[in-house]
CSV table of C-alpha atoms in Angstrom, one decimal:
chain,number,residue,atom,x,y,z
A,1475,UNK,CA,33.3,-123.8,133.3
A,1476,UNK,CA,30.1,-124.8,131.7
A,1477,UNK,CA,26.7,-124.5,133.3
A,1478,UNK,CA,23.4,-125.8,132.0
A,1479,UNK,CA,20.4,-125.6,134.5
A,1480,UNK,CA,17.0,-127.2,134.3
A,1481,UNK,CA,14.5,-128.1,137.0
A,1482,UNK,CA,15.0,-131.5,138.5
A,1483,UNK,CA,11.4,-132.7,138.5
A,1484,UNK,CA,8.0,-131.5,137.2
A,1485,UNK,CA,4.5,-132.9,137.4
A,1486,UNK,CA,1.6,-132.2,135.0
A,1487,UNK,CA,-1.8,-133.6,134.1
A,1488,UNK,CA,-2.7,-135.7,131.1
A,1489,UNK,CA,-4.1,-133.4,128.3
A,1490,UNK,CA,-2.5,-130.3,129.8
A,1491,UNK,CA,0.5,-128.2,128.6
A,1492,UNK,CA,3.9,-128.1,130.3
A,1493,UNK,CA,6.9,-125.9,129.7
A,1494,UNK,CA,10.4,-127.1,130.7
A,1495,UNK,CA,13.0,-124.4,131.0
A,1496,UNK,CA,16.7,-124.5,130.4
A,1497,UNK,CA,19.3,-121.8,131.1
A,1498,UNK,CA,22.9,-122.0,130.0
A,1499,UNK,CA,26.2,-120.3,130.6
A,1500,UNK,CA,28.9,-121.8,128.4
A,1501,UNK,CA,32.2,-120.9,126.9
A,1502,UNK,CA,30.8,-121.3,123.4
A,1503,UNK,CA,27.4,-121.8,121.7
A,1504,UNK,CA,26.6,-123.4,118.4
A,1505,UNK,CA,23.1,-124.7,119.0
A,1506,UNK,CA,20.8,-126.2,121.6
A,1507,UNK,CA,19.3,-129.7,121.7
A,1508,UNK,CA,16.4,-131.3,123.5
A,1509,UNK,CA,16.3,-135.0,124.1
A,1510,UNK,CA,13.7,-137.3,125.6
A,1511,UNK,CA,14.9,-140.3,127.7
A,1512,UNK,CA,12.6,-143.0,129.1
A,1513,UNK,CA,13.8,-144.9,132.1
A,1514,UNK,CA,16.3,-147.5,131.2
A,1515,UNK,CA,16.6,-146.4,127.6
A,1516,UNK,CA,18.9,-144.2,125.5
A,1517,UNK,CA,18.1,-140.6,124.9
A,1518,UNK,CA,16.3,-139.8,121.6
A,1519,UNK,CA,16.4,-136.5,119.7
A,1520,UNK,CA,13.5,-134.1,119.9
A,1521,UNK,CA,14.6,-130.7,118.6
A,1522,UNK,CA,17.5,-128.5,117.7
A,1523,UNK,CA,17.6,-124.7,117.8
A,1524,UNK,CA,20.5,-122.6,116.5
A,1525,UNK,CA,18.6,-119.3,115.8
A,1526,UNK,CA,16.4,-117.3,118.2
A,1527,UNK,CA,12.7,-118.2,118.0
A,1528,UNK,CA,10.2,-121.0,118.2
A,1529,UNK,CA,10.5,-124.3,116.4
A,1530,UNK,CA,7.3,-126.4,116.3
A,1531,UNK,CA,7.2,-130.1,115.7
A,1532,UNK,CA,3.8,-131.7,116.3
A,1533,UNK,CA,2.9,-131.6,120.0
A,1534,UNK,CA,6.4,-130.4,120.9
A,1535,UNK,CA,7.9,-126.9,120.5
A,1536,UNK,CA,11.3,-125.5,121.4
A,1537,UNK,CA,12.2,-121.9,121.9
A,1538,UNK,CA,15.7,-120.2,122.1
A,1539,UNK,CA,16.9,-116.8,123.2
A,1540,UNK,CA,20.6,-116.6,122.7
A,1541,UNK,CA,21.0,-113.2,124.3
A,1542,UNK,CA,19.3,-114.5,127.5
A,1543,UNK,CA,21.0,-117.9,127.4
A,1544,UNK,CA,17.5,-119.5,127.7
A,1545,UNK,CA,15.5,-122.2,126.1
A,1546,UNK,CA,12.3,-124.0,126.8
A,1547,UNK,CA,10.6,-127.1,125.6
A,1548,UNK,CA,6.8,-126.9,125.4
A,1549,UNK,CA,4.7,-130.1,125.4
A,1550,UNK,CA,1.1,-129.9,124.5
A,1551,UNK,CA,-1.8,-132.4,124.9
A,1552,UNK,CA,0.2,-134.4,127.3
A,1553,UNK,CA,0.0,-138.2,127.2
A,1554,UNK,CA,1.0,-140.8,129.7
A,1555,UNK,CA,3.8,-141.9,127.4
A,1556,UNK,CA,5.4,-138.4,127.8
A,1557,UNK,CA,6.4,-139.4,131.3
A,1558,UNK,CA,10.2,-139.3,130.9
A,1559,UNK,CA,13.3,-137.3,131.5
A,1560,UNK,CA,13.9,-134.3,129.2
A,1561,UNK,CA,17.5,-133.3,128.6
A,1562,UNK,CA,18.8,-129.9,127.4
A,1563,UNK,CA,22.2,-130.0,125.7
A,1564,UNK,CA,24.5,-127.3,124.2
A,1565,UNK,CA,26.8,-127.7,121.2
A,1566,UNK,CA,29.8,-125.7,122.3
A,1567,UNK,CA,31.8,-125.4,119.1
A,1568,UNK,CA,32.2,-126.3,115.5
A,1569,UNK,CA,34.0,-129.5,116.5
A,1570,UNK,CA,30.7,-130.7,117.8
A,1571,UNK,CA,31.5,-130.9,121.5
A,1572,UNK,CA,28.1,-131.4,123.1
A,1573,UNK,CA,27.4,-131.2,126.8
A,1574,UNK,CA,24.2,-131.9,128.8
A,1575,UNK,CA,22.2,-130.5,131.7
A,1576,UNK,CA,21.1,-132.9,134.4
A,1577,UNK,CA,17.7,-133.4,132.9
A,1578,UNK,CA,14.2,-132.8,134.1
A,1579,UNK,CA,12.1,-135.8,135.1
A,1580,UNK,CA,8.5,-135.2,134.0
A,1581,UNK,CA,5.6,-137.1,135.8
A,1582,UNK,CA,2.2,-137.2,134.1
A,1583,UNK,CA,-0.8,-137.7,136.2
A,1584,UNK,CA,-4.1,-139.2,134.8
B,1139,UNK,CA,17.4,-146.3,113.7
B,1140,UNK,CA,21.0,-145.2,113.4
B,1141,UNK,CA,23.5,-148.1,113.2
B,1142,UNK,CA,25.3,-147.8,116.5
B,1143,UNK,CA,26.1,-150.7,118.9
B,1144,UNK,CA,27.9,-151.0,122.2
B,1145,UNK,CA,29.6,-154.0,123.7
B,1146,UNK,CA,29.4,-155.4,126.2
B,1147,UNK,CA,25.9,-154.3,127.3
B,1148,UNK,CA,26.5,-155.3,130.9
B,1149,UNK,CA,29.8,-155.9,132.8
B,1150,UNK,CA,30.7,-156.6,136.4
B,1151,UNK,CA,34.4,-156.2,137.2
B,1152,UNK,CA,36.6,-155.9,140.2
B,1153,UNK,CA,38.5,-152.7,141.4
B,1154,UNK,CA,41.9,-152.4,139.8
B,1155,UNK,CA,41.1,-154.4,136.6
B,1156,UNK,CA,41.3,-152.9,133.2
B,1157,UNK,CA,38.1,-152.6,131.2
B,1158,UNK,CA,37.5,-151.6,127.6
B,1159,UNK,CA,34.1,-150.7,126.2
B,1160,UNK,CA,33.5,-150.7,122.4
B,1161,UNK,CA,31.3,-148.4,120.3
B,1162,UNK,CA,30.7,-149.5,116.7
B,1163,UNK,CA,28.8,-147.5,114.1
B,1164,UNK,CA,27.8,-148.3,110.5
B,1165,UNK,CA,26.8,-144.7,109.6
B,1166,UNK,CA,30.3,-143.4,108.7
B,1167,UNK,CA,29.7,-140.4,111.0
B,1168,UNK,CA,32.7,-138.2,111.7
B,1169,UNK,CA,32.0,-137.5,115.4
B,1170,UNK,CA,31.8,-140.0,118.2
B,1171,UNK,CA,31.3,-139.5,122.0
B,1172,UNK,CA,31.4,-141.3,125.3
B,1173,UNK,CA,29.2,-140.2,128.1
B,1174,UNK,CA,28.5,-141.5,131.5
B,1175,UNK,CA,25.1,-141.1,133.2
B,1176,UNK,CA,24.6,-141.2,137.0
B,1177,UNK,CA,21.7,-140.2,139.2
B,1178,UNK,CA,21.8,-136.6,140.1
B,1179,UNK,CA,24.5,-135.8,137.5
B,1180,UNK,CA,22.8,-136.4,134.1
B,1181,UNK,CA,24.9,-137.2,131.1
B,1182,UNK,CA,28.5,-136.1,131.4
B,1183,UNK,CA,30.9,-136.1,128.5
B,1184,UNK,CA,34.1,-138.2,129.0
B,1185,UNK,CA,35.9,-137.9,125.7
B,1186,UNK,CA,34.9,-137.3,122.2
B,1187,UNK,CA,36.4,-137.8,118.7
B,1188,UNK,CA,36.2,-135.5,115.7
B,1189,UNK,CA,37.9,-137.8,113.3
B,1190,UNK,CA,40.2,-140.9,113.1
B,1191,UNK,CA,43.0,-140.5,115.7
B,1192,UNK,CA,41.5,-137.1,116.7
B,1193,UNK,CA,40.2,-137.0,120.2
B,1194,UNK,CA,39.6,-134.5,123.0
B,1195,UNK,CA,38.7,-134.5,126.6
B,1196,UNK,CA,35.3,-133.9,128.0
B,1197,UNK,CA,34.1,-132.9,131.5
B,1198,UNK,CA,35.1,-136.0,133.4
B,1199,UNK,CA,38.1,-137.5,131.6
B,1200,UNK,CA,40.3,-138.5,134.5
B,1201,UNK,CA,40.8,-142.2,134.7
B,1202,UNK,CA,39.6,-142.8,131.1
B,1203,UNK,CA,41.4,-143.1,127.8
B,1204,UNK,CA,40.0,-143.5,124.3
B,1205,UNK,CA,41.2,-144.6,120.9
B,1206,UNK,CA,39.8,-144.3,117.4
B,1207,UNK,CA,41.9,-146.1,114.8
B,1208,UNK,CA,39.1,-146.3,112.2
B,1209,UNK,CA,35.9,-144.4,111.6
B,1210,UNK,CA,33.6,-147.0,112.8
B,1211,UNK,CA,35.1,-147.9,116.2
B,1212,UNK,CA,35.6,-145.8,119.3
B,1213,UNK,CA,37.0,-147.5,122.4
B,1214,UNK,CA,36.8,-146.3,126.0
B,1215,UNK,CA,39.4,-147.8,128.4
B,1216,UNK,CA,39.4,-147.7,132.2
B,1217,UNK,CA,43.0,-148.5,132.9
B,1218,UNK,CA,42.3,-149.5,136.5
B,1219,UNK,CA,38.6,-149.5,137.3
B,1220,UNK,CA,37.4,-147.9,140.6
B,1221,UNK,CA,34.0,-148.1,142.3
B,1222,UNK,CA,33.4,-144.5,141.3
B,1223,UNK,CA,33.3,-145.6,137.7
B,1224,UNK,CA,30.2,-147.7,138.3
B,1225,UNK,CA,27.8,-146.1,135.8
B,1226,UNK,CA,25.8,-146.4,132.6
B,1227,UNK,CA,28.0,-145.5,129.7
B,1228,UNK,CA,26.5,-144.2,126.4
B,1229,UNK,CA,28.2,-143.8,123.1
B,1230,UNK,CA,26.8,-141.3,120.6
B,1231,UNK,CA,27.5,-140.3,117.0
B,1232,UNK,CA,26.8,-137.3,114.8
B,1233,UNK,CA,27.8,-136.2,111.4
B,1234,UNK,CA,28.0,-132.5,112.5
B,1235,UNK,CA,25.6,-131.4,109.8
B,1236,UNK,CA,22.3,-133.1,110.6
B,1237,UNK,CA,22.2,-131.5,114.0
B,1238,UNK,CA,21.3,-134.8,115.7
B,1239,UNK,CA,23.2,-137.0,117.9
B,1240,UNK,CA,22.3,-140.7,117.9
B,1241,UNK,CA,22.8,-142.7,121.0
B,1242,UNK,CA,23.8,-146.3,121.5
B,1243,UNK,CA,21.8,-148.6,123.8
B,1244,UNK,CA,24.2,-148.1,126.7
B,1245,UNK,CA,26.6,-150.3,128.8
B,1246,UNK,CA,25.9,-150.9,132.4
B,1247,UNK,CA,29.3,-151.2,134.2
B,1248,UNK,CA,29.5,-152.3,137.9
B,1249,UNK,CA,32.9,-152.1,139.6
B,1250,UNK,CA,32.9,-154.1,142.9
């Protein structure tokens, strides 16, 4: 079976930094996505990692270690609008089958 | 924003009735997906398509069927709806090269 684990909830303070971890054990691996989803809305793409290392995009960075089956999303200079769920997803194969973890609900405190 | 729409956006139906949800895209993307999202379960893949008439099962395909007769449309059918199929259904598309999936706005389905 496929297993993608992330913490259910996290809380952080406005202006701070938070790291959301994701571990995966899947039958295949062809890349890892991070998505943001605000309540009542559709998920929106944040980042994609296929090779090991850190990808930086503004306030958000994503890291991947394929040998450890591990990724994290780093959010800097937190803003109230960052309160949302963050979804980790794995592309299993070249036919683009993509499955998701259960998501991490991030609460930002003023 | 990617051109992807879902219809209907909201539906209430009774147990045992057939229901069809439609996903329509204007991006000419090869891959299309149906997910359901429930509290405590996250997004779960129901079925996906890797081309016209080419589909495969996801994690939770029991009770669902799909069809894709043309690139732009991907239909999800519940042959006989059950209360356990009450959920928010998202369609998504990707072209397999841009490394992004774009999601539709979702359909909230309630089975009474």
